[in-house]
Amino acid sequence: MAEAERIIGTPDTPDATGNGRERPDEAAAAGASGGDEPAAAGRPRGKRRIAVLFAVATFAYALDLISKMIVVAKLEHHPPIEIIGDWLKFEAIRNAGAAFGFGEAFTVIFTMIATAVIVVIARLARKLYSLPWAIALGLLLGGALGNLTDRIFRAPGVFEGAVVDFIAPKHFAVFNLADSAIVCGGILIVLLSFKGLDPDGTVHKD
């Protein structure tokens, strides 16, 4: 919880020397000048990465939406399609639970969680200067929007809709491209946190 508060609470104004945090570009500039000249006040922090975030989110969302439309039209109520023998199939499944079929009795709760994730990402976008974080948050946003669209617009009703899953590996739960985007984004965020890189581009030194 403290880690999440630290990340979300990152200030919008740069602080290159305080609290053990420094921006990589400022550190490089200091090294090039021998550290004799202080950073200028109000120095630009580089380009925001909001455009990258929304580009990645749009791509992930569109890919998920198109794949589900094809699955519903061509695969639902039909036999599974074998991609790699029994090891990987395309099989249309309606999932009322969370990612990979867990918690089917809590559809409304998962809808609320997805909405909360989108709100948190929108808040983080204000202070987003890190390209890796933009990609990670874009994957999370696109995946969350993909499954949230199913929750809202698919049967049995608004906020209780079943998500369309179709990727069926052997001995594993059936999932979709939105689930994959969420997992990839989550893994990337964990790696970035271990490296100490924050969304605003600062490096946190413990």
PDB file of C-alpha atoms in Angstrom:
ATOM      1  CA  MET A   1       0.000   0.000   0.000  1.00  0.00           C
ATOM      2  CA  ALA A   2       2.837   2.352   0.812  1.00  0.00           C
ATOM      3  CA  GLU A   3       4.386   1.652  -2.592  1.00  0.00           C
ATOM      4  CA  ALA A   4       1.131   2.546  -4.350  1.00  0.00           C
ATOM      5  CA  GLU A   5       0.769   5.757  -2.349  1.00  0.00           C
ATOM      6  CA  ARG A   6       4.367   6.699  -3.183  1.00  0.00           C
ATOM      7  CA  ILE A   7       3.800   6.195  -6.908  1.00  0.00           C
ATOM      8  CA  ILE A   8       0.404   7.931  -7.114  1.00  0.00           C
ATOM      9  CA  GLY A   9       1.531  10.718  -4.845  1.00  0.00           C
ATOM     10  CA  THR A  10       4.564  11.621  -6.970  1.00  0.00           C
ATOM     11  CA  PRO A  11       4.673  15.431  -7.184  1.00  0.00           C
ATOM     12  CA  ASP A  12       4.161  17.175 -10.509  1.00  0.00           C
ATOM     13  CA  THR A  13       7.127  19.484  -9.968  1.00  0.00           C
ATOM     14  CA  PRO A  14      10.629  18.121 -10.469  1.00  0.00           C
ATOM     15  CA  ASP A  15      12.801  17.367  -7.453  1.00  0.00           C
ATOM     16  CA  ALA A  16      16.120  16.210  -8.754  1.00  0.00           C
ATOM     17  CA  THR A  17      17.963  16.026  -5.453  1.00  0.00           C
ATOM     18  CA  GLY A  18      15.440  15.518  -2.681  1.00  0.00           C
ATOM     19  CA  ASN A  19      14.399  12.283  -1.003  1.00  0.00           C
ATOM     20  CA  GLY A  20      16.903  10.156  -2.886  1.00  0.00           C
ATOM     21  CA  ARG A  21      15.159  10.653  -6.243  1.00  0.00           C
ATOM     22  CA  GLU A  22      16.727  11.871  -9.441  1.00  0.00           C
ATOM     23  CA  ARG A  23      15.748  11.937 -13.071  1.00  0.00           C
ATOM     24  CA  PRO A  24      18.035   9.892 -15.352  1.00  0.00           C
ATOM     25  CA  ASP A  25      18.427  12.778 -17.819  1.00  0.00           C
ATOM     26  CA  GLU A  26      19.348  15.192 -15.016  1.00  0.00           C
ATOM     27  CA  ALA A  27      21.895  12.752 -13.626  1.00  0.00           C
ATOM     28  CA  ALA A  28      23.490  12.428 -17.068  1.00  0.00           C
ATOM     29  CA  ALA A  29      23.564  16.192 -17.500  1.00  0.00           C
ATOM     30  CA  ALA A  30      25.182  16.640 -14.102  1.00  0.00           C
ATOM     31  CA  GLY A  31      27.820  14.042 -14.983  1.00  0.00           C
ATOM     32  CA  ALA A  32      28.582  15.751 -18.299  1.00  0.00           C
ATOM     33  CA  SER A  33      29.120  19.137 -16.638  1.00  0.00           C
ATOM     34  CA  GLY A  34      31.155  17.700 -13.774  1.00  0.00           C
ATOM     35  CA  GLY A  35      28.412  18.549 -11.309  1.00  0.00           C
ATOM     36  CA  ASP A  36      29.585  22.178 -11.049  1.00  0.00           C
ATOM     37  CA  GLU A  37      26.445  23.815 -12.417  1.00  0.00           C
ATOM     38  CA  PRO A  38      23.105  23.370 -10.649  1.00  0.00           C
ATOM     39  CA  ALA A  39      20.021  22.498 -12.659  1.00  0.00           C
ATOM     40  CA  ALA A  40      18.110  25.559 -13.832  1.00  0.00           C
ATOM     41  CA  ALA A  41      14.860  26.313 -12.021  1.00  0.00           C
ATOM     42  CA  GLY A  42      11.786  25.327 -13.982  1.00  0.00           C
ATOM     43  CA  ARG A  43      13.824  23.154 -16.303  1.00  0.00           C
ATOM     44  CA  PRO A  44      11.626  21.148 -18.731  1.00  0.00           C
ATOM     45  CA  ARG A  45      11.327  17.530 -17.691  1.00  0.00           C
ATOM     46  CA  GLY A  46      10.968  16.151 -21.177  1.00  0.00           C
ATOM     47  CA  LYS A  47       7.890  15.120 -23.131  1.00  0.00           C
ATOM     48  CA  ARG A  48       4.900  13.677 -21.381  1.00  0.00           C
ATOM     49  CA  ARG A  49       4.101  10.155 -22.493  1.00  0.00           C
ATOM     50  CA  ILE A  50       0.314  10.450 -22.444  1.00  0.00           C
ATOM     51  CA  ALA A  51       0.110  10.021 -26.224  1.00  0.00           C
ATOM     52  CA  VAL A  52       2.033   6.739 -25.982  1.00  0.00           C
ATOM     53  CA  LEU A  53      -0.223   5.543 -23.172  1.00  0.00           C
ATOM     54  CA  PHE A  54      -3.392   6.175 -25.173  1.00  0.00           C
ATOM     55  CA  ALA A  55      -1.901   4.800 -28.393  1.00  0.00           C
ATOM     56  CA  VAL A  56      -1.006   1.518 -26.670  1.00  0.00           C
ATOM     57  CA  ALA A  57      -4.393   1.431 -24.913  1.00  0.00           C
ATOM     58  CA  THR A  58      -6.251   2.063 -28.174  1.00  0.00           C
ATOM     59  CA  PHE A  59      -4.323  -0.655 -29.985  1.00  0.00           C
ATOM     60  CA  ALA A  60      -4.867  -3.207 -27.190  1.00  0.00           C
ATOM     61  CA  TYR A  61      -8.549  -2.305 -26.898  1.00  0.00           C
ATOM     62  CA  ALA A  62      -9.175  -2.442 -30.663  1.00  0.00           C
ATOM     63  CA  LEU A  63      -7.371  -5.774 -31.005  1.00  0.00           C
ATOM     64  CA  ASP A  64      -9.393  -7.256 -28.148  1.00  0.00           C
ATOM     65  CA  LEU A  65     -12.696  -5.880 -29.447  1.00  0.00           C
ATOM     66  CA  ILE A  66     -12.143  -7.078 -33.019  1.00  0.00           C
ATOM     67  CA  SER A  67     -11.028 -10.543 -31.871  1.00  0.00           C
ATOM     68  CA  LYS A  68     -14.155 -10.916 -29.712  1.00  0.00           C
ATOM     69  CA  MET A  69     -16.429  -9.828 -32.561  1.00  0.00           C
ATOM     70  CA  ILE A  70     -14.879 -12.468 -34.814  1.00  0.00           C
ATOM     71  CA  VAL A  71     -15.126 -15.132 -32.112  1.00  0.00           C
ATOM     72  CA  VAL A  72     -18.801 -14.401 -31.423  1.00  0.00           C
ATOM     73  CA  ALA A  73     -19.648 -14.376 -35.127  1.00  0.00           C
ATOM     74  CA  LYS A  74     -17.577 -17.347 -36.298  1.00  0.00           C
ATOM     75  CA  LEU A  75     -16.729 -19.546 -33.329  1.00  0.00           C
ATOM     76  CA  GLU A  76     -19.508 -19.385 -30.766  1.00  0.00           C
ATOM     77  CA  HIS A  77     -21.776 -22.461 -30.862  1.00  0.00           C
ATOM     78  CA  HIS A  78     -19.213 -24.192 -33.066  1.00  0.00           C
ATOM     79  CA  PRO A  79     -16.579 -26.836 -32.292  1.00  0.00           C
ATOM     80  CA  PRO A  80     -13.194 -25.533 -31.019  1.00  0.00           C
ATOM     81  CA  ILE A  81     -10.478 -24.829 -33.581  1.00  0.00           C
ATOM     82  CA  GLU A  82      -7.199 -26.626 -32.931  1.00  0.00           C
ATOM     83  CA  ILE A  83      -4.214 -24.312 -33.387  1.00  0.00           C
ATOM     84  CA  ILE A  84      -1.443 -26.540 -31.999  1.00  0.00           C
ATOM     85  CA  GLY A  85      -3.092 -29.918 -31.601  1.00  0.00           C
ATOM     86  CA  ASP A  86      -4.545 -30.341 -28.104  1.00  0.00           C
ATOM     87  CA  TRP A  87      -2.072 -27.851 -26.664  1.00  0.00           C
ATOM     88  CA  LEU A  88      -3.762 -24.701 -27.943  1.00  0.00           C
ATOM     89  CA  LYS A  89      -7.311 -24.230 -29.162  1.00  0.00           C
ATOM     90  CA  PHE A  90      -9.672 -21.383 -29.936  1.00  0.00           C
ATOM     91  CA  GLU A  91     -12.892 -22.070 -28.039  1.00  0.00           C
ATOM     92  CA  ALA A  92     -15.616 -19.492 -27.368  1.00  0.00           C
ATOM     93  CA  ILE A  93     -16.505 -19.265 -23.670  1.00  0.00           C
ATOM     94  CA  ARG A  94     -18.689 -16.729 -21.832  1.00  0.00           C
ATOM     95  CA  ASN A  95     -16.987 -15.910 -18.527  1.00  0.00           C
ATOM     96  CA  ALA A  96     -18.866 -14.063 -15.776  1.00  0.00           C
ATOM     97  CA  GLY A  97     -15.813 -14.036 -13.485  1.00  0.00           C
ATOM     98  CA  ALA A  98     -12.479 -12.280 -13.442  1.00  0.00           C
ATOM     99  CA  ALA A  99      -9.475 -12.958 -15.658  1.00  0.00           C
ATOM    100  CA  PHE A 100      -8.951 -16.663 -16.423  1.00  0.00           C
ATOM    101  CA  GLY A 101     -12.408 -17.589 -15.114  1.00  0.00           C
ATOM    102  CA  PHE A 102     -11.999 -16.884 -11.400  1.00  0.00           C
ATOM    103  CA  GLY A 103     -14.799 -15.565  -9.170  1.00  0.00           C
ATOM    104  CA  GLU A 104     -17.909 -15.920 -11.325  1.00  0.00           C
ATOM    105  CA  ALA A 105     -20.144 -14.929  -8.384  1.00  0.00           C
ATOM    106  CA  PHE A 106     -18.611 -11.445  -8.153  1.00  0.00           C
ATOM    107  CA  THR A 107     -19.195  -9.977 -11.600  1.00  0.00           C
ATOM    108  CA  VAL A 108     -20.365  -6.573 -10.339  1.00  0.00           C
ATOM    109  CA  ILE A 109     -17.359  -6.313  -8.009  1.00  0.00           C
ATOM    110  CA  PHE A 110     -14.957  -7.035 -10.858  1.00  0.00           C
ATOM    111  CA  THR A 111     -16.714  -4.358 -12.908  1.00  0.00           C
ATOM    112  CA  MET A 112     -16.124  -1.850 -10.101  1.00  0.00           C
ATOM    113  CA  ILE A 113     -12.473  -2.905  -9.833  1.00  0.00           C
ATOM    114  CA  ALA A 114     -11.954  -2.409 -13.575  1.00  0.00           C
ATOM    115  CA  THR A 115     -13.520   1.040 -13.326  1.00  0.00           C
ATOM    116  CA  ALA A 116     -11.260   1.927 -10.388  1.00  0.00           C
ATOM    117  CA  VAL A 117      -8.189   0.809 -12.349  1.00  0.00           C
ATOM    118  CA  ILE A 118      -9.155   3.125 -15.209  1.00  0.00           C
ATOM    119  CA  VAL A 119      -9.588   6.057 -12.796  1.00  0.00           C
ATOM    120  CA  VAL A 120      -6.173   5.410 -11.197  1.00  0.00           C
ATOM    121  CA  ILE A 121      -4.491   5.250 -14.614  1.00  0.00           C
ATOM    122  CA  ALA A 122      -6.150   8.533 -15.627  1.00  0.00           C
ATOM    123  CA  ARG A 123      -4.761  10.107 -12.443  1.00  0.00           C
ATOM    124  CA  LEU A 124      -1.264   8.796 -13.083  1.00  0.00           C
ATOM    125  CA  ALA A 125      -1.355  10.135 -16.652  1.00  0.00           C
ATOM    126  CA  ARG A 126      -0.990  13.703 -15.304  1.00  0.00           C
ATOM    127  CA  LYS A 127       2.563  12.996 -14.169  1.00  0.00           C
ATOM    128  CA  LEU A 128       3.625  10.465 -16.785  1.00  0.00           C
ATOM    129  CA  TYR A 129       7.104  11.057 -18.262  1.00  0.00           C
ATOM    130  CA  SER A 130       8.417   7.472 -18.400  1.00  0.00           C
ATOM    131  CA  LEU A 131       8.088   5.585 -21.698  1.00  0.00           C
ATOM    132  CA  PRO A 132       8.115   2.090 -20.086  1.00  0.00           C
ATOM    133  CA  TRP A 133       5.418   3.197 -17.639  1.00  0.00           C
ATOM    134  CA  ALA A 134       3.374   4.616 -20.527  1.00  0.00           C
ATOM    135  CA  ILE A 135       3.482   1.235 -22.276  1.00  0.00           C
ATOM    136  CA  ALA A 136       2.623  -0.665 -19.086  1.00  0.00           C
ATOM    137  CA  LEU A 137      -0.283   1.605 -18.171  1.00  0.00           C
ATOM    138  CA  GLY A 138      -1.487   1.575 -21.779  1.00  0.00           C
ATOM    139  CA  LEU A 139      -1.673  -2.221 -21.709  1.00  0.00           C
ATOM    140  CA  LEU A 140      -3.555  -2.125 -18.405  1.00  0.00           C
ATOM    141  CA  LEU A 141      -5.952   0.524 -19.671  1.00  0.00           C
ATOM    142  CA  GLY A 142      -6.654  -1.226 -22.964  1.00  0.00           C
ATOM    143  CA  GLY A 143      -7.221  -4.563 -21.244  1.00  0.00           C
ATOM    144  CA  ALA A 144      -9.434  -3.090 -18.543  1.00  0.00           C
ATOM    145  CA  LEU A 145     -11.532  -1.237 -21.124  1.00  0.00           C
ATOM    146  CA  GLY A 146     -11.836  -4.376 -23.244  1.00  0.00           C
ATOM    147  CA  ASN A 147     -13.292  -6.497 -20.477  1.00  0.00           C
ATOM    148  CA  LEU A 148     -15.306  -3.593 -19.052  1.00  0.00           C
ATOM    149  CA  THR A 149     -17.005  -3.211 -22.441  1.00  0.00           C
ATOM    150  CA  ASP A 150     -18.167  -6.808 -22.176  1.00  0.00           C
ATOM    151  CA  ARG A 151     -19.365  -6.257 -18.598  1.00  0.00           C
ATOM    152  CA  ILE A 152     -21.504  -3.319 -19.690  1.00  0.00           C
ATOM    153  CA  PHE A 153     -22.881  -4.381 -23.060  1.00  0.00           C
ATOM    154  CA  ARG A 154     -23.106  -8.175 -23.071  1.00  0.00           C
ATOM    155  CA  ALA A 155     -25.749 -10.475 -21.550  1.00  0.00           C
ATOM    156  CA  PRO A 156     -27.123 -11.016 -18.982  1.00  0.00           C
ATOM    157  CA  GLY A 157     -27.205  -7.272 -18.213  1.00  0.00           C
ATOM    158  CA  VAL A 158     -25.430  -3.988 -17.596  1.00  0.00           C
ATOM    159  CA  PHE A 159     -22.415  -4.376 -15.242  1.00  0.00           C
ATOM    160  CA  GLU A 160     -23.129  -8.126 -15.097  1.00  0.00           C
ATOM    161  CA  GLY A 161     -22.190  -9.087 -18.639  1.00  0.00           C
ATOM    162  CA  ALA A 162     -20.100 -12.158 -19.336  1.00  0.00           C
ATOM    163  CA  VAL A 163     -16.685 -11.628 -20.909  1.00  0.00           C
ATOM    164  CA  VAL A 164     -15.885 -13.450 -24.152  1.00  0.00           C
ATOM    165  CA  ASP A 165     -12.849 -15.733 -23.725  1.00  0.00           C
ATOM    166  CA  PHE A 166     -11.446 -17.898 -26.481  1.00  0.00           C
ATOM    167  CA  ILE A 167      -7.724 -18.695 -26.063  1.00  0.00           C
ATOM    168  CA  ALA A 168      -7.640 -22.173 -24.530  1.00  0.00           C
ATOM    169  CA  PRO A 169      -4.215 -23.656 -23.714  1.00  0.00           C
ATOM    170  CA  LYS A 170      -4.135 -27.230 -22.492  1.00  0.00           C
ATOM    171  CA  HIS A 171      -4.427 -27.575 -18.687  1.00  0.00           C
ATOM    172  CA  PHE A 172      -5.018 -23.840 -18.279  1.00  0.00           C
ATOM    173  CA  ALA A 173      -7.959 -21.456 -18.021  1.00  0.00           C
ATOM    174  CA  VAL A 174      -9.495 -19.942 -21.143  1.00  0.00           C
ATOM    175  CA  PHE A 175      -8.674 -16.244 -21.563  1.00  0.00           C
ATOM    176  CA  ASN A 176      -8.722 -13.398 -24.092  1.00  0.00           C
ATOM    177  CA  LEU A 177      -6.434 -10.672 -25.434  1.00  0.00           C
ATOM    178  CA  ALA A 178      -7.596  -8.179 -22.790  1.00  0.00           C
ATOM    179  CA  ASP A 179      -6.492 -10.587 -20.050  1.00  0.00           C
ATOM    180  CA  SER A 180      -3.137 -10.949 -21.797  1.00  0.00           C
ATOM    181  CA  ALA A 181      -2.691  -7.171 -21.987  1.00  0.00           C
ATOM    182  CA  ILE A 182      -3.521  -6.801 -18.279  1.00  0.00           C
ATOM    183  CA  VAL A 183      -1.053  -9.512 -17.262  1.00  0.00           C
ATOM    184  CA  CYS A 184       1.737  -8.120 -19.475  1.00  0.00           C
ATOM    185  CA  GLY A 185       1.139  -4.610 -18.155  1.00  0.00           C
ATOM    186  CA  GLY A 186       1.141  -5.856 -14.565  1.00  0.00           C
ATOM    187  CA  ILE A 187       4.396  -7.777 -15.033  1.00  0.00           C
ATOM    188  CA  LEU A 188       6.043  -4.712 -16.591  1.00  0.00           C
ATOM    189  CA  ILE A 189       4.914  -2.531 -13.666  1.00  0.00           C
ATOM    190  CA  VAL A 190       6.409  -5.002 -11.179  1.00  0.00           C
ATOM    191  CA  LEU A 191       9.718  -4.964 -13.068  1.00  0.00           C
ATOM    192  CA  LEU A 192       9.753  -1.165 -13.197  1.00  0.00           C
ATOM    193  CA  SER A 193       9.015  -0.985  -9.466  1.00  0.00           C
ATOM    194  CA  PHE A 194      11.915  -3.333  -8.722  1.00  0.00           C
ATOM    195  CA  LYS A 195      14.172  -1.085 -10.792  1.00  0.00           C
ATOM    196  CA  GLY A 196      12.959   1.933  -8.806  1.00  0.00           C
ATOM    197  CA  LEU A 197      11.591   3.788 -11.838  1.00  0.00           C
ATOM    198  CA  ASP A 198       8.497   5.900 -11.150  1.00  0.00           C
ATOM    199  CA  PRO A 199       5.861   7.101 -13.674  1.00  0.00           C
ATOM    200  CA  ASP A 200       7.287  10.637 -13.609  1.00  0.00           C
ATOM    201  CA  GLY A 201      10.662   9.315 -14.769  1.00  0.00           C
ATOM    202  CA  THR A 202      12.439   9.704 -11.444  1.00  0.00           C
ATOM    203  CA  VAL A 203      14.543   6.884 -10.028  1.00  0.00           C
ATOM    204  CA  HIS A 204      13.676   5.993  -6.464  1.00  0.00           C
ATOM    205  CA  LYS A 205      16.689   4.958  -4.383  1.00  0.00           C
ATOM    206  CA  ASP A 206      15.916   2.960  -1.230  1.00  0.00           C
TER     207      ASP A 206
END
